[in-house]
Coordinates of C-alpha atoms in Angstrom, one line a residue:
M6 CA 105.1 105.5 126.9
F7 CA 105.7 109.2 126.3
N8 CA 103.4 112.3 125.9
L9 CA 100.1 110.2 125.9
N10 CA 97.4 111.3 128.2
E11 CA 94.2 109.9 126.7
N12 CA 92.9 106.7 125.2
I13 CA 93.2 106.4 121.4
I14 CA 91.4 104.3 118.8
I15 CA 93.6 103.0 116.0
N16 CA 92.8 102.1 112.4
K17 CA 95.7 99.7 111.6
I18 CA 99.4 99.1 112.3
T19 CA 101.9 99.7 109.6
T20 CA 105.7 99.8 109.1
D21 CA 105.6 101.7 105.8
S22 CA 105.5 105.5 106.2
R23 CA 104.3 105.9 102.7
K24 CA 101.1 104.0 103.5
V25 CA 100.2 105.7 106.8
E26 CA 96.6 106.8 107.0
K27 CA 94.6 108.6 109.7
A28 CA 94.5 106.8 113.0
D29 CA 97.3 104.4 112.2
V30 CA 100.0 103.2 114.5
F31 CA 103.5 103.5 112.9
I32 CA 106.2 101.0 113.9
A33 CA 109.6 102.5 113.2
L34 CA 111.7 99.6 111.9
K35 CA 115.4 100.1 111.3
G36 CA 117.3 98.3 108.5
E37 CA 120.7 98.6 106.8
K38 CA 119.5 101.3 104.4
F39 CA 116.6 102.9 106.2
D40 CA 115.5 104.1 109.7
G41 CA 111.8 104.5 110.3
H42 CA 112.5 107.0 113.1
D43 CA 113.5 109.5 110.4
F44 CA 109.8 109.6 109.2
L45 CA 108.0 110.3 112.5
G46 CA 107.2 113.9 111.5
E47 CA 105.9 112.7 108.1
V48 CA 103.6 110.0 109.6
K49 CA 102.3 112.5 112.2
D50 CA 101.3 114.9 109.4
K51 CA 99.5 112.0 107.7
G52 CA 97.4 111.3 110.8
A53 CA 99.2 108.6 112.7
V54 CA 98.1 108.6 116.3
C55 CA 101.1 106.7 117.8
A56 CA 104.6 105.4 117.0
V57 CA 106.5 102.5 118.3
V58 CA 110.1 103.5 118.6
S59 CA 113.4 102.2 119.9
K60 CA 114.7 105.7 120.6
F61 CA 112.6 108.7 121.7
I62 CA 112.4 111.4 119.0
P63 CA 112.0 114.8 120.6
N64 CA 110.1 117.7 119.0
V65 CA 107.7 115.4 117.2
D66 CA 104.2 115.8 118.7
I67 CA 103.1 112.2 118.5
P68 CA 102.7 109.6 121.3
Q69 CA 105.7 107.3 121.2
I70 CA 106.0 103.8 122.8
L71 CA 109.6 103.1 123.6
V72 CA 110.8 99.5 123.2
D73 CA 114.2 97.8 123.0
D74 CA 113.6 96.3 119.5
T75 CA 110.8 97.6 117.2
L76 CA 110.9 94.5 115.0
R77 CA 110.5 92.2 118.0
A78 CA 107.6 94.4 119.2
Y79 CA 106.0 94.2 115.8
K80 CA 106.1 90.4 115.9
E81 CA 104.8 90.3 119.5
I82 CA 101.9 92.5 118.5
A83 CA 101.1 90.3 115.5
R84 CA 101.3 87.1 117.7
Y85 CA 98.9 88.7 120.2
Y86 CA 96.5 89.6 117.4
R87 CA 96.7 86.1 115.8
R88 CA 95.7 84.5 119.1
R89 CA 92.4 86.4 119.0
F90 CA 91.4 84.2 116.1
D91 CA 90.2 80.6 116.6
I92 CA 90.6 79.6 113.0
P93 CA 93.0 77.1 111.3
I94 CA 96.2 78.7 110.0
V95 CA 98.0 76.7 107.3
A96 CA 101.7 77.6 106.8
I97 CA 103.6 76.7 103.7
T98 CA 107.4 76.5 103.3
G99 CA 109.8 74.6 101.0
S100 CA 112.7 75.2 98.6
C101 CA 110.4 75.8 95.6
G102 CA 106.8 75.9 94.8
K103 CA 105.8 77.7 98.0
T104 CA 103.7 80.4 96.5
T105 CA 102.0 78.2 93.9
T106 CA 101.2 75.7 96.7
K107 CA 99.9 78.5 99.0
E108 CA 97.7 79.8 96.2
M109 CA 96.3 76.4 95.3
I110 CA 95.5 75.5 98.9
A111 CA 93.8 78.9 99.3
S112 CA 91.8 78.2 96.1
V113 CA 90.6 74.9 97.5
L114 CA 89.7 76.3 100.9
S115 CA 88.0 79.3 99.3
S116 CA 85.5 77.0 97.6
R117 CA 83.9 76.6 101.0
L118 CA 85.4 79.1 103.5
N119 CA 86.3 82.8 103.7
V120 CA 90.0 82.6 103.3
H121 CA 92.8 85.0 104.3
K122 CA 96.2 84.5 102.7
T123 CA 99.6 85.9 102.2
E124 CA 99.6 88.5 99.3
K125 CA 102.4 88.8 96.9
N126 CA 105.7 87.6 98.5
F127 CA 105.1 88.9 102.0
N128 CA 106.6 85.8 103.6
N129 CA 109.5 87.2 105.7
E130 CA 109.8 88.7 109.2
I131 CA 108.2 91.9 108.2
G132 CA 105.7 90.6 105.6
L133 CA 104.3 87.8 107.7
P134 CA 103.3 90.0 110.7
M135 CA 101.8 92.4 108.2
T136 CA 99.8 89.5 106.8
I137 CA 98.6 88.3 110.2
L138 CA 97.5 91.9 111.2
N139 CA 95.3 91.9 108.1
L140 CA 93.1 89.1 109.5
K141 CA 89.5 90.1 109.9
S142 CA 86.6 88.6 111.9
K143 CA 85.0 87.4 108.6
H144 CA 87.9 85.0 107.9
E145 CA 87.4 81.3 108.5
A146 CA 90.9 80.1 107.6
S147 CA 94.3 81.6 106.7
V148 CA 97.0 80.3 104.4
V149 CA 100.4 81.9 104.9
E150 CA 103.8 81.5 103.2
M151 CA 107.1 81.3 105.1
G152 CA 110.4 82.1 103.4
M153 CA 113.9 82.0 104.9
N154 CA 117.6 82.5 104.2
H155 CA 119.1 81.5 107.5
F156 CA 118.5 79.4 110.6
G157 CA 115.9 80.8 113.0
E158 CA 113.8 82.7 110.5
I159 CA 111.1 80.0 110.1
E160 CA 111.0 79.5 113.9
S161 CA 110.4 83.2 114.3
L162 CA 107.6 83.3 111.7
S163 CA 106.0 80.2 113.4
Y164 CA 106.1 82.0 116.7
V165 CA 103.9 84.7 115.2
A166 CA 101.6 82.7 113.1
L167 CA 101.2 79.6 115.3
P168 CA 99.9 77.4 112.4
K169 CA 97.6 74.5 113.0
I170 CA 98.8 72.8 109.8
A171 CA 102.2 73.1 108.1
V172 CA 103.1 72.0 104.6
I173 CA 106.7 71.5 103.4
T174 CA 106.8 71.2 99.6
N175 CA 110.3 69.9 99.1
I176 CA 114.0 70.3 100.2
G177 CA 116.1 71.5 97.3
T178 CA 119.1 73.8 97.0
A179 CA 117.6 77.3 97.2
H180 CA 119.5 79.3 99.8
I181 CA 122.2 76.7 100.0
E182 CA 124.7 79.6 99.8
N183 CA 123.8 80.5 103.4
L184 CA 122.9 77.1 104.9
G185 CA 125.7 75.0 103.3
S186 CA 123.8 71.7 102.7
R187 CA 120.4 70.2 102.0
E188 CA 120.6 68.6 105.5
N189 CA 120.8 72.1 107.0
I190 CA 118.0 73.3 104.7
L191 CA 115.8 70.5 106.1
K192 CA 116.6 71.6 109.6
A193 CA 115.7 75.2 108.8
K194 CA 112.4 74.2 107.2
M195 CA 111.5 71.9 110.0
E196 CA 111.5 74.9 112.3
I197 CA 107.9 75.4 111.1
T198 CA 107.0 72.7 113.7
T199 CA 108.8 74.4 116.7
Y200 CA 105.5 75.1 118.5
F201 CA 103.7 72.0 117.4
N202 CA 102.0 69.5 119.8
E203 CA 99.7 66.5 119.3
E204 CA 97.0 68.7 117.9
N205 CA 99.1 69.9 115.0
I206 CA 99.6 68.3 111.6
L207 CA 102.7 68.4 109.3
V208 CA 102.0 67.7 105.6
I209 CA 105.0 66.6 103.6
N210 CA 106.1 65.3 100.2
S211 CA 107.3 61.8 100.9
D212 CA 108.8 61.5 97.4
D213 CA 111.4 64.0 98.6
D214 CA 114.5 62.1 99.8
M215 CA 115.0 64.4 102.7
L216 CA 111.4 64.8 103.8
S217 CA 110.9 61.0 103.6
T218 CA 113.3 60.7 106.6
V219 CA 111.1 62.9 108.9
K220 CA 109.6 61.0 111.8
T221 CA 108.1 62.1 115.2
D222 CA 105.6 61.2 117.8
K223 CA 105.0 64.8 118.9
Y224 CA 102.5 65.6 116.2
K225 CA 100.8 63.9 113.2
I226 CA 102.5 63.6 109.9
I227 CA 100.4 63.3 106.7
K228 CA 102.3 62.4 103.4
F229 CA 101.5 63.0 99.8
A230 CA 103.4 61.4 96.9
I231 CA 103.4 60.1 93.3
N232 CA 106.1 57.5 93.6
S233 CA 106.1 56.3 97.2
D234 CA 103.5 55.2 99.7
A235 CA 101.5 58.1 101.1
D236 CA 98.2 59.1 102.6
Y237 CA 97.4 61.0 99.4
K238 CA 99.0 59.3 96.4
A239 CA 98.5 60.3 92.8
Y240 CA 98.1 57.5 90.2
D241 CA 96.7 56.8 86.7
I242 CA 98.3 60.1 85.7
I243 CA 97.3 61.5 82.3
D244 CA 99.6 64.2 80.8
L245 CA 97.5 66.6 78.8
G246 CA 100.4 68.7 77.6
Q247 CA 99.7 72.4 77.8
D248 CA 96.2 71.6 79.1
G249 CA 97.5 70.3 82.3
M250 CA 97.4 67.0 84.2
E251 CA 94.7 64.5 85.3
F252 CA 95.2 61.9 88.0
K253 CA 93.3 59.8 90.6
C254 CA 93.7 60.0 94.4
N255 CA 92.0 58.1 97.2
I256 CA 90.2 60.2 99.8
S257 CA 88.9 58.3 102.8
G258 CA 89.1 55.1 100.8
V259 CA 87.1 56.5 97.8
E260 CA 88.8 56.8 94.4
R261 CA 88.5 60.4 93.1
R262 CA 89.7 62.0 89.9
F263 CA 91.3 65.5 89.7
K264 CA 92.5 67.8 87.0
V265 CA 95.1 70.6 87.2
N266 CA 94.9 73.1 84.4
L267 CA 98.7 73.6 84.6
P268 CA 101.3 71.5 82.8
G269 CA 104.1 69.6 84.6
Q270 CA 104.2 66.8 87.2
H271 CA 105.3 69.3 89.9
N272 CA 101.8 70.8 89.8
I273 CA 100.4 67.4 90.8
Y274 CA 102.5 67.6 94.0
N275 CA 101.0 71.1 94.6
A276 CA 97.5 69.7 94.0
L277 CA 98.1 66.8 96.4
S278 CA 99.1 69.1 99.2
A279 CA 95.9 71.1 98.6
I280 CA 93.8 67.9 98.6
A281 CA 95.4 66.8 101.9
V282 CA 94.7 70.2 103.6
G283 CA 91.2 70.4 102.2
D284 CA 90.4 66.9 103.4
I285 CA 92.0 67.5 106.8
L286 CA 89.7 70.6 107.2
G287 CA 86.6 68.7 106.2
L288 CA 85.9 69.9 102.7
Q289 CA 83.8 67.8 100.4
Y290 CA 85.3 66.2 97.2
E291 CA 83.5 68.6 95.0
D292 CA 84.9 71.6 96.8
I293 CA 88.4 70.3 96.6
Y294 CA 88.0 69.3 92.9
N295 CA 86.7 72.7 91.9
G296 CA 89.3 74.6 93.9
I297 CA 92.1 72.8 92.0
L298 CA 90.3 73.0 88.6
N299 CA 89.8 76.7 88.9
F300 CA 93.2 77.6 90.2
N301 CA 95.1 80.3 88.4
P302 CA 98.8 80.8 89.3
G303 CA 98.9 84.5 88.3
S304 CA 101.4 86.3 86.2
M305 CA 105.1 85.2 85.8
R306 CA 104.3 81.7 87.2
M307 CA 104.1 79.1 84.5
N308 CA 101.8 81.4 82.6
I309 CA 101.2 80.2 79.0
V310 CA 100.6 83.0 76.5
E311 CA 99.5 82.2 73.0
L312 CA 100.5 84.7 70.3
K313 CA 99.8 85.0 66.6
D314 CA 101.6 82.6 64.2
D315 CA 101.0 79.9 66.8
I316 CA 103.8 81.1 68.9
K317 CA 103.6 80.1 72.6
F318 CA 105.4 81.7 75.6
I319 CA 105.8 79.9 78.9
V320 CA 106.5 82.8 81.3
D321 CA 107.9 81.6 84.6
C322 CA 110.1 84.5 85.7
Y323 CA 109.1 84.8 89.3
N324 CA 112.0 82.9 90.7
A325 CA 114.4 80.0 89.9
N326 CA 116.5 77.3 91.5
P327 CA 117.8 74.1 90.1
D328 CA 114.7 72.1 91.0
S329 CA 112.2 74.6 89.6
M330 CA 114.4 75.2 86.5
K331 CA 114.3 71.5 85.7
A332 CA 110.5 71.3 86.3
A333 CA 110.0 74.2 83.8
I334 CA 112.3 72.5 81.3
D335 CA 110.2 69.4 81.6
V336 CA 107.1 71.4 80.8
L337 CA 108.8 72.9 77.7
N338 CA 109.8 69.4 76.6
K339 CA 106.1 68.4 76.4
F340 CA 105.3 70.9 73.6
N341 CA 105.4 70.5 69.9
G342 CA 107.3 72.9 67.7
R343 CA 110.8 74.4 68.1
R344 CA 111.4 74.5 71.8
I345 CA 113.5 77.5 72.9
A346 CA 114.7 77.8 76.5
V347 CA 115.5 81.4 77.5
L348 CA 117.3 80.9 80.8
G349 CA 118.9 83.5 83.1
D350 CA 121.0 83.2 86.3
M351 CA 119.9 81.4 89.4
F352 CA 120.8 83.4 92.5
E353 CA 121.7 82.5 96.1
L354 CA 123.7 79.4 95.3
G355 CA 127.0 80.6 96.6
E356 CA 130.0 78.3 96.0
F357 CA 127.6 75.8 94.4
S358 CA 126.6 78.3 91.6
K359 CA 128.9 77.0 88.9
A360 CA 128.2 73.3 89.5
M361 CA 124.4 73.8 89.6
H362 CA 124.3 75.9 86.5
K363 CA 126.3 73.2 84.8
E364 CA 123.9 70.6 86.1
V365 CA 120.9 72.4 84.5
G366 CA 122.9 72.9 81.3
N367 CA 123.3 69.1 81.1
Y368 CA 119.7 68.5 82.0
L369 CA 118.2 70.6 79.2
V370 CA 120.1 69.3 76.2
D371 CA 117.7 66.5 75.2
K372 CA 114.6 68.5 76.3
C373 CA 114.8 71.6 74.1
D374 CA 116.0 72.6 70.6
V375 CA 117.5 76.0 71.3
L376 CA 119.2 77.5 74.4
I377 CA 119.4 81.3 74.9
A378 CA 121.5 81.8 78.0
I379 CA 121.6 85.2 79.7
G380 CA 123.7 86.4 82.6
E381 CA 127.1 85.7 84.3
F382 CA 126.4 82.2 85.6
A383 CA 124.2 81.3 82.7
K384 CA 127.4 81.0 80.7
E385 CA 127.6 77.5 82.3
Y386 CA 124.3 76.5 80.7
Y387 CA 125.8 77.5 77.4
N388 CA 129.1 75.8 78.0
E389 CA 127.4 72.5 78.8
A390 CA 124.9 72.5 75.9
M391 CA 127.2 74.0 73.2
G392 CA 127.7 71.5 70.4
K393 CA 124.8 69.4 71.5
I394 CA 122.0 71.8 70.6
E395 CA 121.7 75.2 69.0
C396 CA 123.0 77.7 71.6
Y397 CA 123.4 81.5 72.1
Y398 CA 124.8 83.5 75.0
F399 CA 124.3 87.1 76.1
I400 CA 125.6 88.9 79.1
N401 CA 122.4 90.9 79.6
K402 CA 118.7 90.8 78.8
E403 CA 118.8 93.9 76.6
E404 CA 121.2 92.2 74.2
A405 CA 119.2 89.0 74.3
F406 CA 115.9 90.9 73.5
D407 CA 117.5 92.4 70.4
F408 CA 118.3 88.9 69.2
I409 CA 115.2 87.1 70.2
K410 CA 112.7 89.5 68.7
N411 CA 114.0 88.6 65.2
F412 CA 114.8 84.9 66.0
I413 CA 111.4 83.5 67.0
K414 CA 109.1 82.3 64.3
R415 CA 105.9 80.4 63.7
D416 CA 105.2 77.4 65.9
D417 CA 107.9 78.3 68.4
V418 CA 107.5 77.5 72.1
V419 CA 109.6 79.8 74.2
L420 CA 110.3 79.3 78.0
F421 CA 111.4 82.3 80.0
K422 CA 112.9 81.5 83.4
A423 CA 115.4 83.0 85.8
S424 CA 115.7 84.2 89.4
R425 CA 113.6 87.2 90.2
G426 CA 116.6 89.6 90.3
M427 CA 117.2 89.0 86.5
K428 CA 113.8 90.6 85.7
L429 CA 113.5 88.4 82.6
E430 CA 109.9 89.4 82.1
Y431 CA 111.4 92.5 80.5
I432 CA 112.0 90.3 77.4
S433 CA 108.7 88.3 77.5
D434 CA 106.6 91.5 78.2
S435 CA 108.3 93.4 75.4
L436 CA 107.9 90.7 72.9
I437 CA 104.2 90.2 73.8
E438 CA 103.6 94.0 73.4
Q439 CA 105.5 94.1 70.2
R440 CA 103.4 91.3 68.7
K441 CA 100.0 92.5 69.7

């Protein structure tokens, strides 16, 4: 530690120089396109009282703590801080549905507890420590999301969060570009149990062919399902179309009914994981029921917007992979009217990109009436569906918007879905604004 000769009281720890406030500690992270060490003078002027650095910066009058690796130091600080809280931390991972599952579990637990959760998509090695460091003494439970692109990332996040309960939603093909196979994706997701012992619980979807193979005697496994045997199994399912889904599930041997105000069978899986976690943590049926019933997924996630002329938009632009794309197409299929799928590229599929876009193109032909494909790989949707349904192709969203704004008509139902990088909400937001 350099140039520090008195005790200091800190406000918070941050890695973003733009958000530094008086009495903050600034951690100077270094990435491919940025170096936090360049901003020490700026954070000092904003009132930072200390900086954690991997190289001493002379001529900046701010206490500096020198470490070998500032990112590792950041995670060690967050882990130390997390261990000060004797509360259940629930960690969520999976190939798709992580954020919706996290939000639904948080909604259930919030019906009885003061719940801390991951905000936005802060689910990586920088965002998760930030989330942990936002824990307060008032919190009674925490629900955190863990994302990954490579082996070792989930293990690193678990080291920081030390979850009591882990939930794995499914094993799909997201990030297969980096991991090479679904078997490897399963291994990477299972890193969430690295620090588990007999007191921990893993909650998994046993309808998933990969997760159904998971067995261990090191910790407890709780299963949820629709089609296979499970601790929490949905049955007597009633599809209410755009109004959601109803189903029954036994809790402690008592038959209970639930309703999800979101369309699509995939949302029953999300609800089942929330039921399992709520029950494990001792919530009453009424609390769990209301938490699921009142759940709101937020913008860009299966958000149904009703416009004049009885036009409906299904806006699901937050992210996409083959599994979530098929789930969204299934939802579109349930609606009456002319069903239009506006689909953009799915990213991070690597050498599998062409085949998986073709697979989705084949999947949609008997579930919608019109395809509007946008993007480089989306041409494969178009190629597979052309001649089977009405199809249009555009290389970019601006060209597509110019077409769509004059194409949609009364009673149309339009699904917008693509990977986040496509920013397909540009079209849906512009159309909504135009038709107000």
